[in-house]
CSV table of C-alpha atoms in Angstrom, one decimal:
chain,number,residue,atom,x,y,z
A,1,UNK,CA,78.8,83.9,95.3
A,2,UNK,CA,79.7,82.7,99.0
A,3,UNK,CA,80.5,85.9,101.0
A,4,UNK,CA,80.8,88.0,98.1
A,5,UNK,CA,77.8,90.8,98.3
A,6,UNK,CA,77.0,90.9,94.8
A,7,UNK,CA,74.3,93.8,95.4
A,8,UNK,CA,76.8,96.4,97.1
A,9,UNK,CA,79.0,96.0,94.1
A,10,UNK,CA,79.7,98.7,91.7
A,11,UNK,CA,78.5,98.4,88.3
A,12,UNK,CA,80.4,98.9,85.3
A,13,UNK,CA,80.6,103.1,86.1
A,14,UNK,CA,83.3,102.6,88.5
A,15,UNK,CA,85.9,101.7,85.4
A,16,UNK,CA,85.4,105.4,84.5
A,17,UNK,CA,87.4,106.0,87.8
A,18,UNK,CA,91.2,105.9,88.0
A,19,UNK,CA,92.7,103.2,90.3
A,20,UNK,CA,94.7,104.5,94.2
A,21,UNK,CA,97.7,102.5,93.0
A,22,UNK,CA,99.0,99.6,90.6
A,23,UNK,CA,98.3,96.6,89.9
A,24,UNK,CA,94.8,97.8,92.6
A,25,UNK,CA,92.1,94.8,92.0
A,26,UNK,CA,88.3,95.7,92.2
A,27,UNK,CA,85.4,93.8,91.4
A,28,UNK,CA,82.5,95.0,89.6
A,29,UNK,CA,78.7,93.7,88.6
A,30,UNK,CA,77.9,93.6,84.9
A,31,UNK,CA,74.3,92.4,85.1
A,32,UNK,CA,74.3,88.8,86.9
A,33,UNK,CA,78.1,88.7,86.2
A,34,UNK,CA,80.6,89.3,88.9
A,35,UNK,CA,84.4,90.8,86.8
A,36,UNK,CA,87.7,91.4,88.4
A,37,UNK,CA,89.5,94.3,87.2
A,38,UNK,CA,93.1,95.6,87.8
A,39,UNK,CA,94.4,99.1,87.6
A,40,UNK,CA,97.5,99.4,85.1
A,41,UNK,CA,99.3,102.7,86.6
A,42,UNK,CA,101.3,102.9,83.5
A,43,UNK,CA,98.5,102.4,81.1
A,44,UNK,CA,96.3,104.4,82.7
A,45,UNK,CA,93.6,101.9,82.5
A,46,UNK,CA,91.7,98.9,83.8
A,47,UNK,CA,91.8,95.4,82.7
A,48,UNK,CA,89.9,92.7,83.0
A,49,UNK,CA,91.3,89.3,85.3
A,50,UNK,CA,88.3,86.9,84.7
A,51,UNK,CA,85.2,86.5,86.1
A,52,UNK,CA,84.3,85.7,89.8
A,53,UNK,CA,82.1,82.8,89.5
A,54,UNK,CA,81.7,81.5,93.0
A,55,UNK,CA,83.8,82.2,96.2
A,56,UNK,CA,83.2,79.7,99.7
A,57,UNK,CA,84.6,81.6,102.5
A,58,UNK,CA,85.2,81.2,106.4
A,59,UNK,CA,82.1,80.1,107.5
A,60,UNK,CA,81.8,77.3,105.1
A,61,UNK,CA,84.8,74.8,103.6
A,62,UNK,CA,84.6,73.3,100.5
A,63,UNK,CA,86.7,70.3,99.1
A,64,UNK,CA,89.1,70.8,96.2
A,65,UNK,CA,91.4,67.1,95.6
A,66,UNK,CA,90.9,66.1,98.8
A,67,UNK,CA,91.7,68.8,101.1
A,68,UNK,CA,89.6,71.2,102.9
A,69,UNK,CA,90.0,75.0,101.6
A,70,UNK,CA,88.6,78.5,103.2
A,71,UNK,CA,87.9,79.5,99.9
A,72,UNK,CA,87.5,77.8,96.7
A,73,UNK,CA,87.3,80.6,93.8
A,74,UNK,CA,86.2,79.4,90.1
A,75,UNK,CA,87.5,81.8,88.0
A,76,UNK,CA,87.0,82.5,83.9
A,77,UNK,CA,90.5,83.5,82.7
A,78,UNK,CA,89.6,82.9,78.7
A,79,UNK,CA,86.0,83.3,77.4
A,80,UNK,CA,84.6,79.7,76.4
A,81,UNK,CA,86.8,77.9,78.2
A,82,UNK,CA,85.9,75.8,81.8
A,83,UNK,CA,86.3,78.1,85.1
A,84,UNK,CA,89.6,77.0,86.8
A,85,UNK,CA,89.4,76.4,90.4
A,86,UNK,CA,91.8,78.3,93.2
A,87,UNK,CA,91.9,77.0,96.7
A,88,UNK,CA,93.2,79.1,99.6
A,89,UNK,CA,93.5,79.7,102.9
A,90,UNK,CA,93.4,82.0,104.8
A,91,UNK,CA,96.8,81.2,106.8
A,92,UNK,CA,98.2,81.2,103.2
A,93,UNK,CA,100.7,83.4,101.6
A,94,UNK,CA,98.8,85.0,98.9
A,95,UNK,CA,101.6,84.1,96.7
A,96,UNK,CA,102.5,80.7,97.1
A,97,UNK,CA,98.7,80.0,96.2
A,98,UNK,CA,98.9,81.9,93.4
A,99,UNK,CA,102.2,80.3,92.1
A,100,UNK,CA,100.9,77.0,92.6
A,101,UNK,CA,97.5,77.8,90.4
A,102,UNK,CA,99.2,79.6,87.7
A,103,UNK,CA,102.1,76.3,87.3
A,104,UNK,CA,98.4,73.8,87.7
A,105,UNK,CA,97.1,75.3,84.8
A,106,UNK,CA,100.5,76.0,82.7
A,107,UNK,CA,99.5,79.5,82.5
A,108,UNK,CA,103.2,82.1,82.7
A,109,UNK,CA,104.2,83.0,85.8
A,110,UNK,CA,103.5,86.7,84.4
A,111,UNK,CA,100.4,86.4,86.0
A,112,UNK,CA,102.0,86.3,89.4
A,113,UNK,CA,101.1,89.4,91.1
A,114,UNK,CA,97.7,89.8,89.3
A,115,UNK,CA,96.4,86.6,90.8
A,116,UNK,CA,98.3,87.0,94.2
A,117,UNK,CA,96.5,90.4,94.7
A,118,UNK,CA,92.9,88.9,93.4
A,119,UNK,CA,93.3,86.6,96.5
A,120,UNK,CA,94.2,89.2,98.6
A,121,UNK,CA,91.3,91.9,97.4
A,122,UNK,CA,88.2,88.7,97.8
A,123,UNK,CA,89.7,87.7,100.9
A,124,UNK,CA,90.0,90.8,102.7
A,125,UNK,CA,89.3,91.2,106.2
A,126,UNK,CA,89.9,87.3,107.2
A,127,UNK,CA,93.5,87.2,106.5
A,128,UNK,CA,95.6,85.8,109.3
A,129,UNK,CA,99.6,86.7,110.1
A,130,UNK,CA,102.1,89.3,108.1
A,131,UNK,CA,101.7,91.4,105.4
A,132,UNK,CA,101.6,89.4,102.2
A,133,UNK,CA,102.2,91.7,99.6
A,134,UNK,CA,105.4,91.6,97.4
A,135,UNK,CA,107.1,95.1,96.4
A,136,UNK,CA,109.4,93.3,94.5
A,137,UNK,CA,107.5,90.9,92.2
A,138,UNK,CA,106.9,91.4,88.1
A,139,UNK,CA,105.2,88.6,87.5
A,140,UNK,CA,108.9,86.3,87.1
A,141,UNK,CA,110.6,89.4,87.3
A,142,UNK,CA,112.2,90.9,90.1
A,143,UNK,CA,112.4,94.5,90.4
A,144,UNK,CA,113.7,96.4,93.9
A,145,UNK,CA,112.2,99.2,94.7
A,146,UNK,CA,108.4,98.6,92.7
A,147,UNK,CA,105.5,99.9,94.3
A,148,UNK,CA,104.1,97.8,97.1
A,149,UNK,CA,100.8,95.9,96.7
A,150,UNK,CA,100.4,95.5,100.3
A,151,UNK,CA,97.4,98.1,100.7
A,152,UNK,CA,94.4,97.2,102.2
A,153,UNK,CA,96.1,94.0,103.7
A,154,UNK,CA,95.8,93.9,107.1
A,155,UNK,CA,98.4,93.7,109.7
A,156,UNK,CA,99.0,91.4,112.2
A,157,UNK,CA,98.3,94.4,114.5
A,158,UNK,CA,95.0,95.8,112.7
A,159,UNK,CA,93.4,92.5,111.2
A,160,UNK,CA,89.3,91.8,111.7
A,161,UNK,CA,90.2,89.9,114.3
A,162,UNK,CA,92.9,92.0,116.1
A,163,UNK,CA,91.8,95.4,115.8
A,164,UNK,CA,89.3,96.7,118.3
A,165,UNK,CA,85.8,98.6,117.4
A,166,UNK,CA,85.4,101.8,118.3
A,167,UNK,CA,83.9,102.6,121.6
A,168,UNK,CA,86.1,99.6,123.3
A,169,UNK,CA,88.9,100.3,126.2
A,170,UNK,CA,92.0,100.5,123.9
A,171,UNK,CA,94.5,97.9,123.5
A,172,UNK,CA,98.0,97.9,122.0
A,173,UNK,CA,99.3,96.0,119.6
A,174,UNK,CA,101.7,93.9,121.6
A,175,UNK,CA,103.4,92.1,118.7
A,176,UNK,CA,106.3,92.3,116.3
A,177,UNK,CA,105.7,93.3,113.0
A,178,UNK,CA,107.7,90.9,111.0
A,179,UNK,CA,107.7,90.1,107.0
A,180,UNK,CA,109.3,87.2,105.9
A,181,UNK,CA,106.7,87.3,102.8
A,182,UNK,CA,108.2,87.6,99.2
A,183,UNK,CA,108.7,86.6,95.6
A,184,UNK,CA,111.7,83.9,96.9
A,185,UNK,CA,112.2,82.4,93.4
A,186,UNK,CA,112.9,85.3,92.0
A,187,UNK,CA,115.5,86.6,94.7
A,188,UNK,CA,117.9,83.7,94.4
A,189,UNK,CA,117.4,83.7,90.5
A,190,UNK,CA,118.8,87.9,90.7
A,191,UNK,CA,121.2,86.8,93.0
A,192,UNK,CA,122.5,83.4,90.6
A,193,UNK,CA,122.5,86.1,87.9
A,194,UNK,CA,124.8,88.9,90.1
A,195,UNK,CA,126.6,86.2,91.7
A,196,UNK,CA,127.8,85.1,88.2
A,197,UNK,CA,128.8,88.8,86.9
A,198,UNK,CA,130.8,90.0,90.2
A,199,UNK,CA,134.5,89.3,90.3
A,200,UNK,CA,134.9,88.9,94.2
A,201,UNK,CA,133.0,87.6,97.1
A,202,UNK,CA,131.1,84.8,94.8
A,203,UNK,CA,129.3,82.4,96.6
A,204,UNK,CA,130.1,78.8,95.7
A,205,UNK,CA,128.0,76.4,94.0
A,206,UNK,CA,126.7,74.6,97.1
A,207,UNK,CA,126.3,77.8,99.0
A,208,UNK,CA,123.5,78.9,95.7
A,209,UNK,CA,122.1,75.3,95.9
A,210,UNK,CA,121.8,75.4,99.8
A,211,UNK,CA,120.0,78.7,99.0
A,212,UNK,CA,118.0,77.4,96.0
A,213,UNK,CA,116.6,74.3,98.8
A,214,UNK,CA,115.5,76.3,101.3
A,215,UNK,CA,111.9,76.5,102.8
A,216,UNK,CA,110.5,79.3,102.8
A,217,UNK,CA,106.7,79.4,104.0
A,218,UNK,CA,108.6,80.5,107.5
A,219,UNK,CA,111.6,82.4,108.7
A,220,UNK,CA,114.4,79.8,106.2
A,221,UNK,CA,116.8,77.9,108.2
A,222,UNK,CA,119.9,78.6,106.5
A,223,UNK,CA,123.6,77.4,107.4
A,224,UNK,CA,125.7,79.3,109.3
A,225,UNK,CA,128.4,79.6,106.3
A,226,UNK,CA,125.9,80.2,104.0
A,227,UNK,CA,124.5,82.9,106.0
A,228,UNK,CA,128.2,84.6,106.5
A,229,UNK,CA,128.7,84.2,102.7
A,230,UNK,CA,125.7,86.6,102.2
A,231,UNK,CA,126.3,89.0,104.5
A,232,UNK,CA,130.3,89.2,103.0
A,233,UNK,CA,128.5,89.7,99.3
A,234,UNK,CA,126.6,92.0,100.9
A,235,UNK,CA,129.4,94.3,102.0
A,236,UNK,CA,131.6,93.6,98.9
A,237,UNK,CA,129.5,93.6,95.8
A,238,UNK,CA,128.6,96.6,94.0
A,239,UNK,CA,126.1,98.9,96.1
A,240,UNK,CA,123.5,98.3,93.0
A,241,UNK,CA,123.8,94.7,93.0
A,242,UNK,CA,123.0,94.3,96.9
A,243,UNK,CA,120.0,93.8,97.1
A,244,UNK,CA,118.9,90.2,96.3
A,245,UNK,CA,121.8,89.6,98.7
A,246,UNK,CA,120.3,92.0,101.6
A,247,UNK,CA,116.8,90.5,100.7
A,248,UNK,CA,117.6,87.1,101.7
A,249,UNK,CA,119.1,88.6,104.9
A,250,UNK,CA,116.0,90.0,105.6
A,251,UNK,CA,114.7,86.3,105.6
A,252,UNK,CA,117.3,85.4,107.6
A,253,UNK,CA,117.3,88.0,110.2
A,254,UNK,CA,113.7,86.5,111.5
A,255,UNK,CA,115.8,83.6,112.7
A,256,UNK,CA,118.5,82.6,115.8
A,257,UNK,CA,121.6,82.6,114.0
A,258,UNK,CA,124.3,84.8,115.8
A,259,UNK,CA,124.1,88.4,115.6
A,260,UNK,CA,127.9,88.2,115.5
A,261,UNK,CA,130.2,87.5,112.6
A,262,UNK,CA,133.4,87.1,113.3
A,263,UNK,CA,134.4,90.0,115.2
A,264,UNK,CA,131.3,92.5,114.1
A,265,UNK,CA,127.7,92.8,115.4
A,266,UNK,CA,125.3,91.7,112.9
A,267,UNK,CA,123.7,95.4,113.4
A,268,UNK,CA,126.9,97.2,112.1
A,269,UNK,CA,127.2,94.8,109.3
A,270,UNK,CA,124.1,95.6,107.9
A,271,UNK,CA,124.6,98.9,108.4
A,272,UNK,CA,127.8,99.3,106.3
A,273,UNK,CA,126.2,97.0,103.3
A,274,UNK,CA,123.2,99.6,103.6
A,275,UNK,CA,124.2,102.8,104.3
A,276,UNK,CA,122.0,103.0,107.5
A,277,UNK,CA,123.8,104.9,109.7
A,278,UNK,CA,125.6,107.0,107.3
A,279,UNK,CA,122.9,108.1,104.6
A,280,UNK,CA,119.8,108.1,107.1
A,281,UNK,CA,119.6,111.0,109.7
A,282,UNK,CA,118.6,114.8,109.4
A,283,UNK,CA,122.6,116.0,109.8
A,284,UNK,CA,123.8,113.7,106.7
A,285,UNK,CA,123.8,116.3,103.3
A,286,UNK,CA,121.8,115.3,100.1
A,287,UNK,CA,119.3,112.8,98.7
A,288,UNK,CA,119.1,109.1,97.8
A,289,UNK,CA,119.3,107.2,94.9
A,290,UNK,CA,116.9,104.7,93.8
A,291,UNK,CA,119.7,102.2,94.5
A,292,UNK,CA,120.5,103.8,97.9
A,293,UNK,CA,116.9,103.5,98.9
A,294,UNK,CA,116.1,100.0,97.8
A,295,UNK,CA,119.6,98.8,100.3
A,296,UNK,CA,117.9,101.2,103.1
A,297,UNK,CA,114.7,99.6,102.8
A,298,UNK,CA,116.3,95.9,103.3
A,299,UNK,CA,118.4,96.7,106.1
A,300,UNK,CA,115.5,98.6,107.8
A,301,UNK,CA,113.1,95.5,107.2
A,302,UNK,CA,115.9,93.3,108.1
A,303,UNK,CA,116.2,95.0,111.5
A,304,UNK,CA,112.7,95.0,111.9
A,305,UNK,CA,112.8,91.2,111.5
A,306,UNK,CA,115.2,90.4,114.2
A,307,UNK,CA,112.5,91.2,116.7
A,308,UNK,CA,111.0,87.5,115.2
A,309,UNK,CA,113.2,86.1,118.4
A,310,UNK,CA,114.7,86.2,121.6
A,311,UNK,CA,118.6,86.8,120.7
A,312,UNK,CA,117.4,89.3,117.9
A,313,UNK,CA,115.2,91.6,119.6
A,314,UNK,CA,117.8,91.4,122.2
A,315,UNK,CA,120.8,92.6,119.6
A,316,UNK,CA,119.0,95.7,118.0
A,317,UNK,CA,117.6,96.7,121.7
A,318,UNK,CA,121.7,97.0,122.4
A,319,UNK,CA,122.3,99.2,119.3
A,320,UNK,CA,118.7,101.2,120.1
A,321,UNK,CA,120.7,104.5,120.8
A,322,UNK,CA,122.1,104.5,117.1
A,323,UNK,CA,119.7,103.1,115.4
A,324,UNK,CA,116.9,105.4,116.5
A,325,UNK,CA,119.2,108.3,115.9
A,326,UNK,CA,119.7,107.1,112.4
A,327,UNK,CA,115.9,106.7,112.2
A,328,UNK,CA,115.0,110.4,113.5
A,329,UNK,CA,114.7,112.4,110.2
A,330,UNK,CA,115.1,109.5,107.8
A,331,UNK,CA,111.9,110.3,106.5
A,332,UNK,CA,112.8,113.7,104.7
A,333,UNK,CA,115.0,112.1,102.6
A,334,UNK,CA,112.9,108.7,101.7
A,335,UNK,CA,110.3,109.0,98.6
A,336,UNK,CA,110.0,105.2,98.4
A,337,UNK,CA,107.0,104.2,99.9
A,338,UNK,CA,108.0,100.9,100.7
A,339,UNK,CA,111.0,102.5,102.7
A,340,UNK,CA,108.9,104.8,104.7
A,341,UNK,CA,106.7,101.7,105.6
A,342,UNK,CA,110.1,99.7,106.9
A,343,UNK,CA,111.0,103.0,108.5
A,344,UNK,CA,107.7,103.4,110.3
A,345,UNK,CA,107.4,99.4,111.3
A,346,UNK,CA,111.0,99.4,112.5
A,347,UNK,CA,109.8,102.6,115.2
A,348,UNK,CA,106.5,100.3,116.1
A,349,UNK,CA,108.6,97.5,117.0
A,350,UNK,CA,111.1,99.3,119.4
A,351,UNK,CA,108.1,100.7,120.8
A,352,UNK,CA,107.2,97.3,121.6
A,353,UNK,CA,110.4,96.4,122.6
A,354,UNK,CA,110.3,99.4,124.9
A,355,UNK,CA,107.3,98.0,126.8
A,356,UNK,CA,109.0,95.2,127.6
A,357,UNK,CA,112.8,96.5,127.9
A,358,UNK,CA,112.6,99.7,128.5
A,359,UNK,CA,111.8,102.7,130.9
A,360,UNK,CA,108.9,105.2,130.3
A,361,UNK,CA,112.6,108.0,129.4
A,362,UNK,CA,113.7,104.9,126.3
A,363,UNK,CA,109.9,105.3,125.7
A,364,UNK,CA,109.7,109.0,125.8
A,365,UNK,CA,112.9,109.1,123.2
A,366,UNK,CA,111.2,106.9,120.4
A,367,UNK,CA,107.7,108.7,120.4
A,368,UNK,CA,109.7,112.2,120.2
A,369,UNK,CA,111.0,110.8,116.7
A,370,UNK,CA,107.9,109.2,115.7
A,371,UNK,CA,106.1,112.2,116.8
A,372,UNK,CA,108.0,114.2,114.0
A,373,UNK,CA,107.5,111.6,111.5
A,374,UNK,CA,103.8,110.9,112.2
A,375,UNK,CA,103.2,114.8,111.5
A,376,UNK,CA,104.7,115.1,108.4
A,377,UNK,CA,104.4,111.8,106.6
A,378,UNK,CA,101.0,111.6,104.2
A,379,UNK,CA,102.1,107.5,103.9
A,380,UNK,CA,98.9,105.4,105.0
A,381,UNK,CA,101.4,102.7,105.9
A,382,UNK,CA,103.4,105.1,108.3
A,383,UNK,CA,100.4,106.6,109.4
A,384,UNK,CA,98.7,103.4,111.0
A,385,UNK,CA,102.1,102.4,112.1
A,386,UNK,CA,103.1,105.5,114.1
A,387,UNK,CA,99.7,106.1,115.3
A,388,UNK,CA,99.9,102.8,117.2
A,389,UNK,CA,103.4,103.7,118.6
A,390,UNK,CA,101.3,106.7,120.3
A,391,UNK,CA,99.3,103.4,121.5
A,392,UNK,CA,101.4,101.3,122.5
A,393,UNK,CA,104.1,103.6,124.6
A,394,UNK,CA,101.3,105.7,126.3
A,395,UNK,CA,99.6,102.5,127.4
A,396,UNK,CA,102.9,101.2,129.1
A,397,UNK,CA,104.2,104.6,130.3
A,398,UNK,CA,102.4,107.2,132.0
A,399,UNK,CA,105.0,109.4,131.2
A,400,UNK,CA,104.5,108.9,127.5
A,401,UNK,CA,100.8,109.5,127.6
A,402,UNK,CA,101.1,112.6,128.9
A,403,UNK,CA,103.5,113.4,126.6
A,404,UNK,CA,101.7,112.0,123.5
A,405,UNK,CA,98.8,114.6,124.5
A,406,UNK,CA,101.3,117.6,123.6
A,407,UNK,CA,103.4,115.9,121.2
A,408,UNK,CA,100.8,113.9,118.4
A,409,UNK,CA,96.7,115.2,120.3
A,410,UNK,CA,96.3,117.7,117.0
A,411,UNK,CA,98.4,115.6,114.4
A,412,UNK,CA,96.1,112.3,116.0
A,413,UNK,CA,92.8,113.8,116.0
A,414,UNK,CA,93.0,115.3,112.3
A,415,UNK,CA,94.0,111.4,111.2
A,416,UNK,CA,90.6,110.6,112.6
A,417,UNK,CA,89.1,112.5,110.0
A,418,UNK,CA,91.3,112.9,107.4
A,419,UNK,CA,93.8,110.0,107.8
A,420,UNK,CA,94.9,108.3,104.7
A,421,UNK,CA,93.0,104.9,105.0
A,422,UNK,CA,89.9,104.0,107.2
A,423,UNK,CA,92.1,101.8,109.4
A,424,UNK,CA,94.3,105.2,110.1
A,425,UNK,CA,91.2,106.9,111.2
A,426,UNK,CA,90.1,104.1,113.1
A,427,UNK,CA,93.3,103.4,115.0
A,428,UNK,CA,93.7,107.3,115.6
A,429,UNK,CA,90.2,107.8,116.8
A,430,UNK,CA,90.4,104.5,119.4
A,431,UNK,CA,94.0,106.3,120.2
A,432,UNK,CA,93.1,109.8,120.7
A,433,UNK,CA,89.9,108.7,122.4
A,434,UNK,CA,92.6,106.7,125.1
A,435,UNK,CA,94.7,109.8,125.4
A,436,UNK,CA,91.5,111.9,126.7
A,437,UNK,CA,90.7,109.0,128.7
C-alpha cells in the first residue's frame, strides 16, 4: 500500500481502545485488508471511513486526470461499489482536497472533517506549511469553539523536515506561526446568516459578494472598505454573533492592509471586539463564557497572524507591553483548548519577534510569562509551543539562557519524559540538553 506499513498496524483489538480526541482517525489491519476508523467522542465509539486500498507517497508520483499527485489514495466508501480515487499533495490544505473529493463524487459535505483528517492521519510526517486542522468545521456546519483536529499535525516549526533529531546542536524555530487554514465556506455562510438578523452595522450586498469571491488558499486579499466593514461588525454586533466576523479578520490580519482605522490601531480594535485586554489577565475577576472564549481565541490568532508581514509584526511589537500583560495569566481562566493553543503561539511568535526586535530584558519579560504558563498548562499544543520559546529566547540571549535554567530546567526536563505528545518530549529533551550545554 505505498508507504503504508501494513505489518506495524494494529489489528482489529485496538477498536476495544477509546480514542485521545474526536473525530481521531486510525487505521487498522483486518487480515489482508487495510480500514480507517474514526473516534466519535460523543458516541463513544469507532466507525468505520472505508477501506485503504493503495496510497503513493513522496518518493513516488502517480497521475490522476493529468496532473502529478504525492499521494493518490483509493478508498472504499460503500461495500460493492468501485474505490474512489483522492489526490493530494502534500503542500495541500487537507481541506480543500477533501472538499473537492467529496463535491467529485456528490457525496454531502457532512463528510468534510472525516475525510480532511484521513488525509491528514496517512500523510503524517510529510506535511509542508501551517497547521491544517479546522476547530470550527461540522462537516457544512460551522460551530466556534469545537474541539480542534489539529493533533498530530505538524507545525511549520516541528515538521519531519524542520525539526531536528536528538543528539544534534539545537536550533530555533525562527518562523512565525501563522494559520490562515479554515472551513472558509462556512464562515461567510454564518456571517450572511448574522449579517441578515442584526439591525446595525450590516454589511452591504457587494461588501458579502466581495467576501463570498475571495481566494482563500493564501492570506485573502480583501478591499480596504470591506476590511473596515468587518472590523465595525465586529465591534457593534452582539458579542455572540462576532465571531464569523472576527474569523475572517484573522484571515485578514496575515495580510498588509493598515493597522490603522481611522483614528484607532488595528491592535485596540481587536481588542475591544474581543475582550483581550479586559477579560484576559490574572487581576481581572471571574471566568469566561463559551462565547467570551471563542472572541478571545480569534483575536489571539488574529494577532498571532499579523506577524505574516513586515507592517504587522511591526504594529503588535508596538503594543508588546500590553499585550503580553494581557497574556500573563490568561491561561487560568481559558478551558478551551483551542484558546490555549492561540495563547501559547501568540508567546512563540513575540519570542521570535524578540530575536529580531528586541533586547535579551524584552526577552527576559516574555519567558517570565511563558515560564508560568509552561508549568501549569497539561495542553500538548502549549506545551511544544512554550518549550520552544525556552529555545528560541535562550539561543538569542545569553541572558535568557541563564535564566531559562532557573525559571523552566525542572518543568523542561519532566516534559522529556512525561510531556503530553512525543514531539513535547522531543523538543524538551533537544531544549533542556541546549540549556546544560
Amino acid at each position: 500500500m505505498g508507504d503504508i506499513d501494513a505489518s506495524k498496524l494494529p489489528g482489529p483489538e485496538r477498536l476495544d481502545q477509546p480514542g485521545t480526541k474526536d473525530q481521531q482517525v486510525i487505521m487498522v489491519k483486518n487480515g489482508q485488508i487495510v480500514e480507517a476508523y474514526q473516534w466519535d467522542q460523543q458516541a463513544q465509539g469507532w466507525s468505520k471511513v472505508g477501506e485503504v486500498v493503495d496510497a503513493v507517497g513522496q518518493t513516488r508520483k502517480q497521475e490522476y486526470e493529468g496532473k502529478e499527485y504525492d499521494y493518490v489514495f483509493d478508498v472504499d466508501i460503500q461495500e460493492g461499489a468501485p474505490p474512489l480515487k483522492l489526490p493530494y499533495n502534500v503542500a495541500e490544505n487537507p481541506y480543500t482536497a477533501a472538499q473537492k473529493f467529496l463535491e467529485r463524487n456528490g457525496i454531502n459535505l457532512d463528510h468534510l472533517d472525516t475525510v480532511a483528517n484521513f488525509i491528514i492521519k496517512n500523510t503524517d510526517g510529510v506535511q509542508l506549511g501551517a497547521p491544517a486542522g479546522d476547530p470550527f468545521t461540522g462537516g457544512s456546519r460551522y460551530v466556534p469553539g469545537q474541539a480542534s483536529a489539529q493533533a498530530g499535525v505538524p507545525d511549520p516549526f516541528t515538521g519531519g523536515s524542520r525539526y531536528v533529531p536528538q543528539g544534534a546542536a539545537y536550533d530555533p524555530p525562527s518562523e512565525y506561526v501563522i494559520n490562515v487554514q479554515g472551513n472558509t465556506a462556512g464562515i461567510i455562510k454564518k456571517l450572511a446568516e448574522f449579517n441578515a438578523m442584526v439591525d446595525v452595522h450590516r454589511l452591504s450586498d457587494d461588501q458579502m459578494q466581495a467576501l463570498q469571491k475571495l481566494d482563500f488558499s493564501g492570506p485573502p486579499q480583501v478591499a480596504e472598505d470591506v476590511y473596515s466593514a468587518l472590523l465595525v461588525s465586529a465591534l457593534g454586533w452582539p458579542k455572540d454573533k462576532r465571531f464569523p466576523c472576527l474569523d475572517l479578520l484573522r484571515f485578514v490580519a496575515a495580510t498588509p492592509l493598515p493597522y490603522r482605522v481611522g483614528n484607532r490601531p488595528f491592535v485596540e480594535s481587536m481588542a475591544e471586539a474581543t475582550g483581550f485586554f479586559d477579560l484576559l489577565g490574572s487581576e481581572s475577576p471571574g471566568g469566561l463564557t463559551k462565547s467570551e472564549e471563542v472572541n478571545l481565541m480569534m483575536g489571539t490568532r488574529a494577532f498571532a497572524n499579523a506577524f505574516a508581514t513586515t507592517q504587522g509584526a511591526d504594529h503588535l511589537w508596538q503594543s508588546r507591553k500590553k499585550v503580553l500583560k494581557a497574556l500573563d495569566g490568561s491561561w487560568i481562566k481559558a478551558t478551551n483548548p483551542n484558546l490555549l493553543t492561540a495563547l501559547s503561539t501568540l508567546y512563540l511568535n513575540l519570542a521570535i519577534a524578540a530575536t529580531k526586535k528586541g533586547d535579551d530584558d524584552e526577552g527576559l519579560n516574555i519567558l517570565s510569562a511563558a515560564s508560568r504558563f509552561l508549568s501549569c498548562t497539561s495542553n500538548a499544543d502549549s506545551q511544544l509551543r512554550l518549550v520552544n520559546v525556552f529555545g528560541v529566547l535562550s539561543h538569542k540571549f545569553q541572558l535568557c539562557k541563564d535564566s531559562a535554567r532557573v525559571l523552566g530546567d525542572e518543568t523542561i526536563v519532566i516534559l522529556g519524559f512525561q510531556g503530553k505528545s512525543d514531539a513535547v518530549r522531543r523538543a524538551a529533551k533537544d531544549v533542556g540538553t541546549f540549556l546544560t550545554s
